[in-house]
mmCIF file of C-alpha atoms in Angstrom:
data_model
loop_
_atom_site.group_PDB
_atom_site.id
_atom_site.type_symbol
_atom_site.label_atom_id
_atom_site.label_comp_id
_atom_site.label_asym_id
_atom_site.label_seq_id
_atom_site.Cartn_x
_atom_site.Cartn_y
_atom_site.Cartn_z
ATOM 1 C CA UNK T 965 -23.933 6.821 -24.149
ATOM 2 C CA UNK T 966 -24.905 3.557 -22.313
ATOM 3 C CA UNK T 967 -27.549 4.498 -19.873
ATOM 4 C CA UNK T 968 -28.455 2.075 -17.004
ATOM 5 C CA UNK T 969 -31.594 2.361 -15.344
ATOM 6 C CA UNK T 970 -32.288 3.507 -11.392
ATOM 7 C CA UNK T 971 -33.351 0.239 -11.097
ATOM 8 C CA UNK T 972 -30.974 -1.986 -12.445
ATOM 9 C CA UNK T 973 -28.176 0.020 -10.500
ATOM 10 C CA UNK T 974 -30.093 -0.368 -7.028
ATOM 11 C CA UNK T 975 -30.339 -4.279 -7.704
ATOM 12 C CA UNK T 976 -26.512 -4.286 -8.536
ATOM 13 C CA UNK T 977 -26.231 -2.562 -4.941
ATOM 14 C CA UNK T 978 -28.459 -4.819 -3.234
ATOM 15 C CA UNK T 979 -27.042 -7.976 -4.918
ATOM 16 C CA UNK T 980 -23.460 -6.755 -3.668
ATOM 17 C CA UNK T 981 -24.211 -6.585 -0.238
ATOM 18 C CA UNK T 982 -26.226 -9.587 0.379
ATOM 19 C CA UNK T 983 -23.497 -11.720 -1.284
ATOM 20 C CA UNK T 984 -21.194 -9.541 1.162
ATOM 21 C CA UNK T 985 -23.015 -10.436 4.466
ATOM 22 C CA UNK T 986 -23.131 -14.428 3.023
ATOM 23 C CA UNK T 987 -18.929 -13.699 3.156
ATOM 24 C CA UNK T 988 -18.345 -13.964 -0.284
ATOM 25 C CA UNK T 989 -15.391 -11.822 -1.109
ATOM 26 C CA UNK T 990 -16.454 -7.975 -0.973
ATOM 27 C CA UNK T 991 -14.224 -7.350 -4.913
ATOM 28 C CA UNK T 992 -15.641 -10.193 -6.357
ATOM 29 C CA UNK T 993 -19.325 -9.368 -4.611
ATOM 30 C CA UNK T 994 -19.018 -5.957 -6.130
ATOM 31 C CA UNK T 995 -18.171 -7.171 -9.487
ATOM 32 C CA UNK T 996 -20.768 -9.722 -9.716
ATOM 33 C CA UNK T 997 -23.480 -6.948 -8.392
ATOM 34 C CA UNK T 998 -22.110 -4.681 -11.504
ATOM 35 C CA UNK T 999 -22.639 -7.654 -13.781
ATOM 36 C CA UNK T 1000 -26.153 -8.099 -12.728
ATOM 37 C CA UNK T 1001 -26.972 -4.518 -12.188
ATOM 38 C CA UNK T 1002 -25.946 -3.703 -15.776
ATOM 39 C CA UNK T 1003 -27.663 -6.378 -17.318
ATOM 40 C CA UNK T 1004 -31.144 -5.510 -15.375
ATOM 41 C CA UNK T 1005 -30.568 -2.086 -15.985
ATOM 42 C CA UNK T 1006 -30.499 -2.245 -19.802
ATOM 43 C CA UNK T 1007 -27.012 -3.052 -21.134
ATOM 44 C CA UNK T 1008 -26.272 -5.999 -22.920
ATOM 45 C CA UNK T 1009 -22.892 -8.172 -21.483
ATOM 46 C CA UNK T 1010 -20.502 -6.505 -23.320
ATOM 47 C CA UNK T 1011 -22.068 -3.052 -22.447
ATOM 48 C CA UNK T 1012 -21.938 -3.867 -18.920
ATOM 49 C CA UNK T 1013 -18.091 -4.966 -18.716
ATOM 50 C CA UNK T 1014 -17.274 -1.882 -20.746
ATOM 51 C CA UNK T 1015 -18.863 0.108 -17.879
ATOM 52 C CA UNK T 1016 -17.525 -1.769 -15.273
ATOM 53 C CA UNK T 1017 -14.166 -1.190 -16.899
ATOM 54 C CA UNK T 1018 -14.401 2.408 -17.629
ATOM 55 C CA UNK T 1019 -15.473 2.410 -13.570
ATOM 56 C CA UNK T 1020 -12.347 0.504 -12.942
ATOM 57 C CA UNK T 1021 -9.858 2.582 -14.491
ATOM 58 C CA UNK T 1022 -10.953 5.317 -12.920
ATOM 59 C CA UNK T 1023 -9.939 4.210 -9.772
ATOM 60 C CA UNK T 1024 -6.117 3.362 -11.016
ATOM 61 C CA UNK T 1025 -4.468 6.899 -9.933
ATOM 62 C CA UNK T 1026 -5.812 6.627 -6.304
ATOM 63 C CA UNK T 1027 -5.245 2.609 -6.099
ATOM 64 C CA UNK T 1028 -1.415 3.812 -7.413
ATOM 65 C CA UNK T 1029 -1.330 6.582 -4.053
ATOM 66 C CA UNK T 1030 -2.223 3.684 -1.712
ATOM 67 C CA UNK T 1031 0.129 1.257 -2.483
ATOM 68 C CA UNK T 1032 3.015 3.344 -2.047
ATOM 69 C CA UNK T 1033 1.094 4.759 1.101
ATOM 70 C CA UNK T 1034 1.811 1.219 2.431
ATOM 71 C CA UNK T 1035 5.497 2.106 2.927
ATOM 72 C CA UNK T 1036 4.577 4.825 5.338
ATOM 73 C CA UNK T 1037 1.852 2.382 7.181
ATOM 74 C CA UNK T 1038 4.379 -0.830 6.946
ATOM 75 C CA UNK T 1039 7.026 1.449 8.756
ATOM 76 C CA UNK T 1040 4.680 2.788 11.210
ATOM 77 C CA UNK T 1041 3.313 -0.530 12.405
ATOM 78 C CA UNK T 1042 6.388 -3.008 12.140
ATOM 79 C CA UNK T 1043 8.971 -0.780 14.215
ATOM 80 C CA UNK T 1044 6.329 -0.235 16.835
ATOM 81 C CA UNK T 1045 6.153 3.279 16.278
ATOM 82 C CA UNK T 1046 2.361 3.165 15.801
ATOM 83 C CA UNK T 1047 2.333 1.718 19.690
ATOM 84 C CA UNK T 1048 4.555 4.313 20.898
ATOM 85 C CA UNK T 1049 2.732 6.918 20.006
ATOM 86 C CA UNK T 1050 -0.441 5.128 21.393
ATOM 87 C CA UNK T 1051 1.476 4.379 24.713
ATOM 88 C CA UNK T 1052 3.209 7.644 25.433
ATOM 89 C CA UNK T 1053 -0.476 9.968 24.721
ATOM 90 C CA UNK T 1054 -1.869 7.074 27.300
ATOM 91 C CA UNK T 1055 1.298 7.436 30.076
ATOM 92 C CA UNK T 1056 1.056 11.544 29.882
ATOM 93 C CA UNK T 1057 -2.738 11.556 30.198
ATOM 94 C CA UNK T 1058 -2.637 9.215 33.145
ATOM 95 C CA UNK T 1059 -5.579 6.953 34.252
ATOM 96 C CA UNK T 1060 -7.348 9.379 35.414
ATOM 97 C CA UNK T 1061 -7.954 10.908 31.731
ATOM 98 C CA UNK T 1062 -7.906 7.042 30.712
ATOM 99 C CA UNK T 1063 -11.171 7.571 27.937
ATOM 100 C CA UNK T 1064 -9.651 10.837 26.990
ATOM 101 C CA UNK T 1065 -6.083 9.139 26.167
ATOM 102 C CA UNK T 1066 -7.808 6.523 24.579
ATOM 103 C CA UNK T 1067 -10.047 8.311 22.066
ATOM 104 C CA UNK T 1068 -6.858 10.908 21.319
ATOM 105 C CA UNK T 1069 -4.426 7.607 21.002
ATOM 106 C CA UNK T 1070 -6.849 6.486 17.978
ATOM 107 C CA UNK T 1071 -7.426 9.695 16.686
ATOM 108 C CA UNK T 1072 -3.501 10.560 16.205
ATOM 109 C CA UNK T 1073 -2.679 7.127 14.701
ATOM 110 C CA UNK T 1074 -5.268 7.164 11.914
ATOM 111 C CA UNK T 1075 -4.564 11.008 11.770
ATOM 112 C CA UNK T 1076 -0.672 10.028 10.552
ATOM 113 C CA UNK T 1077 -1.870 7.642 8.228
ATOM 114 C CA UNK T 1078 -2.671 4.051 10.001
ATOM 115 C CA UNK T 1079 -5.629 2.518 8.781
ATOM 116 C CA UNK T 1080 -8.501 3.164 11.143
ATOM 117 C CA UNK T 1081 -8.766 -0.706 11.794
ATOM 118 C CA UNK T 1082 -5.276 -1.373 12.366
ATOM 119 C CA UNK T 1083 -5.120 1.451 14.713
ATOM 120 C CA UNK T 1084 -7.982 0.159 16.704
ATOM 121 C CA UNK T 1085 -6.035 -3.186 16.735
ATOM 122 C CA UNK T 1086 -2.897 -1.241 17.754
ATOM 123 C CA UNK T 1087 -4.355 0.606 20.453
ATOM 124 C CA UNK T 1088 -6.562 -1.968 21.931
ATOM 125 C CA UNK T 1089 -3.857 -3.922 23.851
ATOM 126 C CA UNK T 1090 -3.227 -0.521 25.949
ATOM 127 C CA UNK T 1091 -6.466 0.532 26.264
ATOM 128 C CA UNK T 1092 -7.604 -2.999 27.623
ATOM 129 C CA UNK T 1093 -4.803 -2.780 30.229
ATOM 130 C CA UNK T 1094 -5.759 0.739 31.236
ATOM 131 C CA UNK T 1095 -9.645 -0.273 31.521
ATOM 132 C CA UNK T 1096 -8.805 -3.328 33.825
ATOM 133 C CA UNK T 1097 -7.397 -0.885 36.036
ATOM 134 C CA UNK T 1098 -9.841 1.538 35.809
ATOM 135 C CA UNK T 1099 -12.741 -0.202 35.408
ATOM 136 C CA UNK T 1100 -13.682 0.935 31.916
ATOM 137 C CA UNK T 1101 -15.985 -1.520 30.217
ATOM 138 C CA UNK T 1102 -15.310 -3.380 27.197
ATOM 139 C CA UNK T 1103 -18.037 -1.074 25.365
ATOM 140 C CA UNK T 1104 -16.891 1.958 26.720
ATOM 141 C CA UNK T 1105 -13.079 1.070 25.788
ATOM 142 C CA UNK T 1106 -13.984 -0.192 21.829
ATOM 143 C CA UNK T 1107 -16.603 3.049 21.179
ATOM 144 C CA UNK T 1108 -13.403 5.186 22.559
ATOM 145 C CA UNK T 1109 -11.100 3.782 19.923
ATOM 146 C CA UNK T 1110 -13.364 3.964 17.205
ATOM 147 C CA UNK T 1111 -14.797 7.145 17.840
ATOM 148 C CA UNK T 1112 -11.027 8.627 17.741
ATOM 149 C CA UNK T 1113 -10.176 6.661 14.623
ATOM 150 C CA UNK T 1114 -13.061 8.136 12.961
ATOM 151 C CA UNK T 1115 -12.784 11.069 14.043
ATOM 152 C CA UNK T 1116 -8.422 10.487 12.605
ATOM 153 C CA UNK T 1117 -9.635 9.260 10.002
ATOM 154 C CA UNK T 1118 -10.480 12.593 8.099
ATOM 155 C CA UNK T 1119 -7.803 14.403 8.674
ATOM 156 C CA UNK T 1120 -5.456 11.906 6.990
ATOM 157 C CA UNK T 1121 -3.974 10.709 4.325
ATOM 158 C CA UNK T 1122 -5.566 7.433 3.903
ATOM 159 C CA UNK T 1123 -6.892 5.644 1.422
ATOM 160 C CA UNK T 1124 -10.492 7.083 1.769
ATOM 161 C CA UNK T 1125 -9.182 10.742 1.941
ATOM 162 C CA UNK T 1126 -6.643 9.972 -1.281
ATOM 163 C CA UNK T 1127 -9.468 8.765 -3.371
ATOM 164 C CA UNK T 1128 -11.570 11.548 -2.851
ATOM 165 C CA UNK T 1129 -8.832 14.119 -3.478
ATOM 166 C CA UNK T 1130 -7.864 12.479 -6.485
ATOM 167 C CA UNK T 1131 -11.260 12.153 -8.066
ATOM 168 C CA UNK T 1132 -12.379 15.902 -7.538
ATOM 169 C CA UNK T 1133 -8.362 16.578 -8.334
ATOM 170 C CA UNK T 1134 -7.914 18.796 -5.102
ATOM 171 C CA UNK T 1135 -4.497 18.865 -2.668
ATOM 172 C CA UNK T 1136 -4.676 15.799 -0.529
ATOM 173 C CA UNK T 1137 -3.635 18.408 2.779
ATOM 174 C CA UNK T 1138 -6.644 20.737 1.415
ATOM 175 C CA UNK T 1139 -8.986 17.882 2.133
ATOM 176 C CA UNK T 1140 -6.861 17.267 4.935
ATOM 177 C CA UNK T 1141 -7.364 20.554 6.701
ATOM 178 C CA UNK T 1142 -11.187 20.209 5.789
ATOM 179 C CA UNK T 1143 -11.795 17.585 8.047
ATOM 180 C CA UNK T 1144 -9.960 19.231 11.196
ATOM 181 C CA UNK T 1145 -13.269 20.763 12.715
ATOM 182 C CA UNK T 1146 -15.458 18.145 12.075
ATOM 183 C CA UNK T 1147 -13.154 16.196 13.783
ATOM 184 C CA UNK T 1148 -12.872 18.168 17.229
ATOM 185 C CA UNK T 1149 -16.419 17.562 17.153
ATOM 186 C CA UNK T 1150 -16.010 13.942 16.666
ATOM 187 C CA UNK T 1151 -13.515 13.665 19.796
ATOM 188 C CA UNK T 1152 -15.557 15.599 21.887
ATOM 189 C CA UNK T 1153 -18.946 13.211 21.202
ATOM 190 C CA UNK T 1154 -16.792 10.306 21.209
ATOM 191 C CA UNK T 1155 -15.334 10.948 24.869
ATOM 192 C CA UNK T 1156 -19.072 11.987 25.878
ATOM 193 C CA UNK T 1157 -20.494 8.660 24.664
ATOM 194 C CA UNK T 1158 -17.248 6.335 26.186
ATOM 195 C CA UNK T 1159 -18.149 7.996 29.741
ATOM 196 C CA UNK T 1160 -21.547 7.405 29.395
ATOM 197 C CA UNK T 1161 -20.878 3.936 28.333
ATOM 198 C CA UNK T 1162 -17.786 3.007 30.657
ATOM 199 C CA UNK T 1163 -19.963 1.381 32.759
ATOM 200 C CA UNK T 1164 -22.392 -0.531 29.950
ATOM 201 C CA UNK T 1165 -21.609 -4.249 29.107
ATOM 202 C CA UNK T 1166 -18.893 -6.785 30.283
ATOM 203 C CA UNK T 1167 -15.744 -5.924 32.172
ATOM 204 C CA UNK T 1168 -12.132 -6.585 30.899
ATOM 205 C CA UNK T 1169 -10.506 -9.753 32.401
ATOM 206 C CA UNK T 1170 -6.828 -11.090 32.619
ATOM 207 C CA UNK T 1171 -7.127 -13.194 30.417
ATOM 208 C CA UNK T 1172 -8.353 -10.722 27.684
ATOM 209 C CA UNK T 1173 -5.210 -8.719 27.931
ATOM 210 C CA UNK T 1174 -2.440 -9.387 25.199
ATOM 211 C CA UNK T 1175 1.194 -9.240 27.003
ATOM 212 C CA UNK T 1176 3.326 -9.438 23.717
ATOM 213 C CA UNK T 1177 5.106 -6.220 22.774
ATOM 214 C CA UNK T 1178 7.031 -5.532 20.026
ATOM 215 C CA UNK T 1179 11.053 -5.294 21.199
ATOM 216 C CA UNK T 1180 13.606 -2.290 21.010
ATOM 217 C CA UNK T 1181 10.598 0.540 20.457
ATOM 218 C CA UNK T 1182 11.597 3.992 18.774
ATOM 219 C CA UNK T 1183 11.529 7.272 20.671
ATOM 220 C CA UNK T 1184 8.044 8.940 20.931
ATOM 221 C CA UNK T 1185 10.271 11.904 18.973
ATOM 222 C CA UNK T 1186 11.502 9.201 16.028
ATOM 223 C CA UNK T 1187 8.222 7.190 15.944
ATOM 224 C CA UNK T 1188 6.679 10.978 14.981
ATOM 225 C CA UNK T 1189 9.422 11.743 12.161
ATOM 226 C CA UNK T 1190 8.320 9.672 9.484
ATOM 227 C CA UNK T 1191 4.553 11.203 9.518
ATOM 228 C CA UNK T 1192 5.163 14.641 10.443
ATOM 229 C CA UNK T 1193 7.836 14.461 7.407
ATOM 230 C CA UNK T 1194 5.074 13.120 4.876
ATOM 231 C CA UNK T 1195 2.432 15.957 6.014
ATOM 232 C CA UNK T 1196 5.433 18.760 5.864
ATOM 233 C CA UNK T 1197 6.278 17.501 2.118
ATOM 234 C CA UNK T 1198 2.319 17.378 1.227
ATOM 235 C CA UNK T 1199 1.924 20.667 2.573
ATOM 236 C CA UNK T 1200 4.204 22.559 0.784
ATOM 237 C CA UNK T 1201 1.268 22.466 -2.237
ATOM 238 C CA UNK T 1202 -0.817 25.079 -0.394
ATOM 239 C CA UNK T 1203 1.971 26.562 1.661
ATOM 240 C CA UNK T 1204 4.782 27.340 -1.491
ATOM 241 C CA UNK T 1205 2.920 26.122 -4.758
ATOM 242 C CA UNK T 1206 5.572 23.280 -4.624
ATOM 243 C CA UNK T 1207 3.539 20.287 -5.777
ATOM 244 C CA UNK T 1208 4.551 16.866 -4.675
ATOM 245 C CA UNK T 1209 2.300 14.137 -5.131
ATOM 246 C CA UNK T 1210 0.912 11.356 -2.182
ATOM 247 C CA UNK T 1211 2.364 8.789 -4.201
ATOM 248 C CA UNK T 1212 5.934 10.525 -3.745
ATOM 249 C CA UNK T 1213 5.776 11.792 -0.546
ATOM 250 C CA UNK T 1214 4.239 9.166 1.549
ATOM 251 C CA UNK T 1215 7.351 6.888 0.703
ATOM 252 C CA UNK T 1216 9.409 9.368 1.729
ATOM 253 C CA UNK T 1217 8.061 9.563 5.169
ATOM 254 C CA UNK T 1218 8.463 5.991 5.367
ATOM 255 C CA UNK T 1219 12.076 6.096 4.502
ATOM 256 C CA UNK T 1220 12.770 9.164 6.468
ATOM 257 C CA UNK T 1221 10.997 7.948 9.432
ATOM 258 C CA UNK T 1222 12.971 4.423 9.414
ATOM 259 C CA UNK T 1223 16.384 6.382 9.230
ATOM 260 C CA UNK T 1224 15.579 8.375 12.531
ATOM 261 C CA UNK T 1225 14.471 5.474 13.966
ATOM 262 C CA UNK T 1226 17.498 3.250 13.139
ATOM 263 C CA UNK T 1227 15.820 0.541 11.412
ATOM 264 C CA UNK T 1228 16.273 1.129 7.551
ATOM 265 C CA UNK T 1229 18.211 -2.600 7.555
ATOM 266 C CA UNK T 1230 14.752 -3.920 7.890
ATOM 267 C CA UNK T 1231 13.070 -1.436 5.535
ATOM 268 C CA UNK T 1232 12.315 -4.004 3.404
ATOM 269 C CA UNK T 1233 10.294 -6.242 5.110
ATOM 270 C CA UNK T 1234 8.240 -2.826 6.284
ATOM 271 C CA UNK T 1235 7.620 -2.538 2.675
ATOM 272 C CA UNK T 1236 6.494 -5.760 1.918
ATOM 273 C CA UNK T 1237 4.283 -5.389 5.577
ATOM 274 C CA UNK T 1238 2.335 -2.503 3.843
ATOM 275 C CA UNK T 1239 2.226 -3.795 0.600
ATOM 276 C CA UNK T 1240 -0.191 -6.447 2.158
ATOM 277 C CA UNK T 1241 -1.965 -4.404 4.283
ATOM 278 C CA UNK T 1242 -2.613 -2.035 0.954
ATOM 279 C CA UNK T 1243 -3.105 -4.815 -1.525
ATOM 280 C CA UNK T 1244 -6.645 -5.734 -0.189
ATOM 281 C CA UNK T 1245 -7.563 -2.300 -0.366
ATOM 282 C CA UNK T 1246 -6.261 -1.835 -3.956
ATOM 283 C CA UNK T 1247 -8.107 -4.894 -4.659
ATOM 284 C CA UNK T 1248 -11.304 -4.241 -3.119
ATOM 285 C CA UNK T 1249 -11.028 -0.342 -5.004
ATOM 286 C CA UNK T 1250 -10.968 -2.674 -8.503
ATOM 287 C CA UNK T 1251 -14.591 -4.132 -7.275
ATOM 288 C CA UNK T 1252 -15.618 -0.409 -6.081
ATOM 289 C CA UNK T 1253 -14.723 0.581 -9.424
ATOM 290 C CA UNK T 1254 -16.943 -1.995 -11.033
ATOM 291 C CA UNK T 1255 -19.881 -0.743 -9.133
ATOM 292 C CA UNK T 1256 -19.069 2.926 -9.584
ATOM 293 C CA UNK T 1257 -18.785 2.121 -13.450
ATOM 294 C CA UNK T 1258 -22.900 0.804 -13.294
ATOM 295 C CA UNK T 1259 -24.220 3.445 -11.015
ATOM 296 C CA UNK T 1260 -22.191 6.840 -12.249
ATOM 297 C CA UNK T 1261 -23.839 5.441 -16.093
ATOM 298 C CA UNK T 1262 -27.217 5.108 -14.403
ATOM 299 C CA UNK T 1263 -30.097 7.311 -13.956
ATOM 300 C CA UNK T 1264 -29.902 7.054 -10.122
ATOM 301 C CA UNK T 1265 -27.868 10.345 -9.646
ATOM 302 C CA UNK T 1266 -30.995 11.902 -11.271
ATOM 303 C CA UNK T 1267 -33.464 10.065 -9.034
ATOM 304 C CA UNK T 1268 -31.729 11.309 -6.109
ATOM 305 C CA UNK T 1269 -30.891 15.053 -7.371
ATOM 306 C CA UNK T 1270 -34.864 15.101 -8.693
ATOM 307 C CA UNK T 1271 -36.082 13.963 -5.142
ATOM 308 C CA UNK T 1272 -33.781 16.441 -3.607
ATOM 309 C CA UNK T 1273 -35.217 19.196 -5.750
ATOM 310 C CA UNK T 1274 -38.560 18.035 -5.079
ATOM 311 C CA UNK T 1275 -38.445 18.178 -1.692
ATOM 312 C CA UNK T 1276 -36.811 21.761 -1.671
ATOM 313 C CA UNK T 1277 -33.889 20.565 -0.081
ATOM 314 C CA UNK T 1278 -30.436 22.262 -1.148
ATOM 315 C CA UNK T 1279 -27.981 20.429 -3.880
ATOM 316 C CA UNK T 1280 -25.253 20.456 -1.206
ATOM 317 C CA UNK T 1281 -27.123 18.035 0.647
ATOM 318 C CA UNK T 1282 -26.548 15.460 -2.025
ATOM 319 C CA UNK T 1283 -22.599 15.306 -1.100
ATOM 320 C CA UNK T 1284 -23.263 13.824 2.862
ATOM 321 C CA UNK T 1285 -26.108 11.541 1.396
ATOM 322 C CA UNK T 1286 -23.761 10.321 -1.208
ATOM 323 C CA UNK T 1287 -21.441 9.512 1.472
ATOM 324 C CA UNK T 1288 -23.907 7.851 3.961
ATOM 325 C CA UNK T 1289 -25.896 5.625 1.063
ATOM 326 C CA UNK T 1290 -22.578 4.598 -0.444
ATOM 327 C CA UNK T 1291 -20.767 3.444 2.875
ATOM 328 C CA UNK T 1292 -23.787 1.883 3.847
ATOM 329 C CA UNK T 1293 -23.700 -0.191 0.827
ATOM 330 C CA UNK T 1294 -20.116 -1.202 0.755
ATOM 331 C CA UNK T 1295 -19.862 -0.996 4.654
ATOM 332 C CA UNK T 1296 -16.625 0.856 4.366
ATOM 333 C CA UNK T 1297 -15.325 4.354 4.330
ATOM 334 C CA UNK T 1298 -12.575 4.093 1.430
ATOM 335 C CA UNK T 1299 -15.014 2.235 -0.751
ATOM 336 C CA UNK T 1300 -18.007 4.897 -0.107
ATOM 337 C CA UNK T 1301 -15.827 7.735 -0.328
ATOM 338 C CA UNK T 1302 -14.480 6.773 -3.678
ATOM 339 C CA UNK T 1303 -17.632 5.393 -4.750
ATOM 340 C CA UNK T 1304 -19.176 8.423 -3.548
ATOM 341 C CA UNK T 1305 -16.928 10.572 -4.945
ATOM 342 C CA UNK T 1306 -16.413 8.807 -8.583
ATOM 343 C CA UNK T 1307 -20.580 8.692 -8.970
ATOM 344 C CA UNK T 1308 -21.650 11.841 -7.698
ATOM 345 C CA UNK T 1309 -18.674 14.056 -7.921
ATOM 346 C CA UNK T 1310 -19.398 15.491 -11.453
ATOM 347 C CA UNK T 1311 -23.143 16.268 -10.636
ATOM 348 C CA UNK T 1312 -22.332 18.552 -7.456
ATOM 349 C CA UNK T 1313 -19.503 20.324 -9.838
ATOM 350 C CA UNK T 1314 -22.757 20.857 -12.043
ATOM 351 C CA UNK T 1315 -24.768 21.782 -9.235
ATOM 352 C CA UNK T 1316 -22.396 24.743 -8.444
ATOM 353 C CA UNK T 1317 -20.800 22.968 -5.629
ATOM 354 C CA UNK T 1318 -17.111 23.775 -5.303
ATOM 355 C CA UNK T 1319 -14.971 20.292 -5.288
ATOM 356 C CA UNK T 1320 -13.592 21.014 -1.994
ATOM 357 C CA UNK T 1321 -16.526 21.555 -0.527
ATOM 358 C CA UNK T 1322 -18.208 18.055 -1.836
ATOM 359 C CA UNK T 1323 -14.832 16.104 -1.098
ATOM 360 C CA UNK T 1324 -15.509 16.743 2.473
ATOM 361 C CA UNK T 1325 -19.004 16.323 2.911
ATOM 362 C CA UNK T 1326 -18.809 12.916 1.218
ATOM 363 C CA UNK T 1327 -15.747 12.062 2.980
ATOM 364 C CA UNK T 1328 -17.456 12.952 6.441
ATOM 365 C CA UNK T 1329 -20.939 10.980 5.283
ATOM 366 C CA UNK T 1330 -18.885 8.000 4.765
ATOM 367 C CA UNK T 1331 -18.252 7.475 8.218
ATOM 368 C CA UNK T 1332 -21.890 7.346 9.117
ATOM 369 C CA UNK T 1333 -22.500 3.386 7.979
ATOM 370 C CA UNK T 1334 -18.751 2.216 7.569
ATOM 371 C CA UNK T 1335 -18.961 -0.257 10.562
ATOM 372 C CA UNK T 1336 -22.182 -2.657 9.311
ATOM 373 C CA UNK T 1337 -22.135 -6.016 9.853
ATOM 374 C CA UNK T 1338 -21.264 -6.980 6.140
ATOM 375 C CA UNK T 1339 -17.862 -4.970 6.431
ATOM 376 C CA UNK T 1340 -14.738 -6.481 7.896
ATOM 377 C CA UNK T 1341 -14.336 -3.528 9.700
ATOM 378 C CA UNK T 1342 -17.294 -4.532 12.245
ATOM 379 C CA UNK T 1343 -15.641 -7.676 13.328
ATOM 380 C CA UNK T 1344 -11.986 -6.422 13.139
ATOM 381 C CA UNK T 1345 -12.724 -3.909 15.699
ATOM 382 C CA UNK T 1346 -14.960 -6.451 17.639
ATOM 383 C CA UNK T 1347 -11.933 -8.986 17.916
ATOM 384 C CA UNK T 1348 -9.817 -6.739 18.883
ATOM 385 C CA UNK T 1349 -11.491 -6.155 22.270
ATOM 386 C CA UNK T 1350 -12.696 -9.875 22.344
ATOM 387 C CA UNK T 1351 -16.370 -8.946 22.209
ATOM 388 C CA UNK T 1352 -19.215 -10.993 21.722
ATOM 389 C CA UNK T 1353 -21.256 -10.584 18.419
ATOM 390 C CA UNK T 1354 -24.666 -9.395 20.648
ATOM 391 C CA UNK T 1355 -22.601 -6.436 22.426
ATOM 392 C CA UNK T 1356 -20.818 -5.472 19.280
ATOM 393 C CA UNK T 1357 -23.957 -5.102 17.628
ATOM 394 C CA UNK T 1358 -25.532 -3.047 20.152
ATOM 395 C CA UNK T 1359 -22.432 -0.323 19.840
ATOM 396 C CA UNK T 1360 -23.494 0.526 15.381
ATOM 397 C CA UNK T 1361 -25.789 2.996 16.602
ATOM 398 C CA UNK T 1362 -23.025 4.912 18.782
ATOM 399 C CA UNK T 1363 -20.847 4.506 15.976
ATOM 400 C CA UNK T 1364 -23.168 6.255 13.934
ATOM 401 C CA UNK T 1365 -23.756 8.802 15.926
ATOM 402 C CA UNK T 1366 -19.927 9.769 15.811
ATOM 403 C CA UNK T 1367 -20.261 9.699 12.282
ATOM 404 C CA UNK T 1368 -23.439 11.767 12.546
ATOM 405 C CA UNK T 1369 -21.965 14.511 14.067
ATOM 406 C CA UNK T 1370 -18.477 14.544 11.954
ATOM 407 C CA UNK T 1371 -21.081 14.736 8.930
ATOM 408 C CA UNK T 1372 -23.499 17.797 10.609
ATOM 409 C CA UNK T 1373 -20.851 19.444 11.297
ATOM 410 C CA UNK T 1374 -18.838 19.115 7.924
ATOM 411 C CA UNK T 1375 -22.074 20.126 6.110
ATOM 412 C CA UNK T 1376 -22.659 22.971 8.113
ATOM 413 C CA UNK T 1377 -19.231 24.387 7.397
ATOM 414 C CA UNK T 1378 -19.298 23.470 3.794
ATOM 415 C CA UNK T 1379 -23.195 23.833 2.545
ATOM 416 C CA UNK T 1380 -24.745 25.164 4.999
ATOM 417 C CA UNK T 1381 -22.613 28.648 6.009
ATOM 418 C CA UNK T 1382 -20.744 28.651 2.886
#
């Protein structure tokens, strides 16, 4: 068996991070970082490539499920269902509870399967319009959407959740439910932070508001039918012992939702759009798999485990720490969760930490640093509210505070009090 030195694994990660920050394609950056990490770590080129391929192969089951999840995501976004859900929540809660409405809207959209960055972009026009009327700053609006999105993301059938559930071989719905209590705390802290920052930073101007709307939006009820169908089908496993894989359940939700909204004629177009959204994630995960193959076969796991042992820290802390470190390295919840699960999963199980507990803590930990500037989320979310770079950078500590809250609550439930 080939073993890469801890130094090699760290060098590989650092090279990948530097390349991503230099705007090199993230997948290629991770692949090149893997090659350099393997060679620096003591393997020859053939052995390095073998480890990279092995790591990428481990991502294939999750990638297949993620690609099929694009059907539901495409239907939700392109039919206007996602924006209808957000609009209705804002309308029902009203301007007096604008920040709560924005947080809840972003939470619901990510919770039903919309990517967090797409959820923020979807909610942004509605949020900015109401912020203009109520005087909420650009900073307050964005942290409300991001905080709500992070909270919803850990209870969603999104790529990050799918990758962790797949690696630990646990039901997707079990991992989604494991995030419910942390998500509630995440929503609360997001509302508090957004209110504190509501008068900080620049104000929304009329030219910031995008008047473009999707024609012929569905009703709120029909907009929810697709994601609810998918969640009900996935829930059959824990409730009735009927196992229907997300690879089947999520597309069925998309089809049923499309039928309910009366837009089945455009179904193929929605599928093409959804696949386009998921393809980038799938390619990124292949790159992520190569670096996980290097790290998983390195001494880095042992170094981290020995460090925790030497400090007297409990073994379960390796799970949130893995999520935090890997999300910081990749600036992605999905990649952070995937690498953290692939690399440290077997070690955590060997230390006696149950699969569902490990997955929940890694997943929550991956929300702490997934918004760093070398990732696409940082730029996509800042662009959604026309925020300048200085103001966007100033938001990072507050985003991390939401992620830290999710992580602490998850660690208390699945580590300390378990």
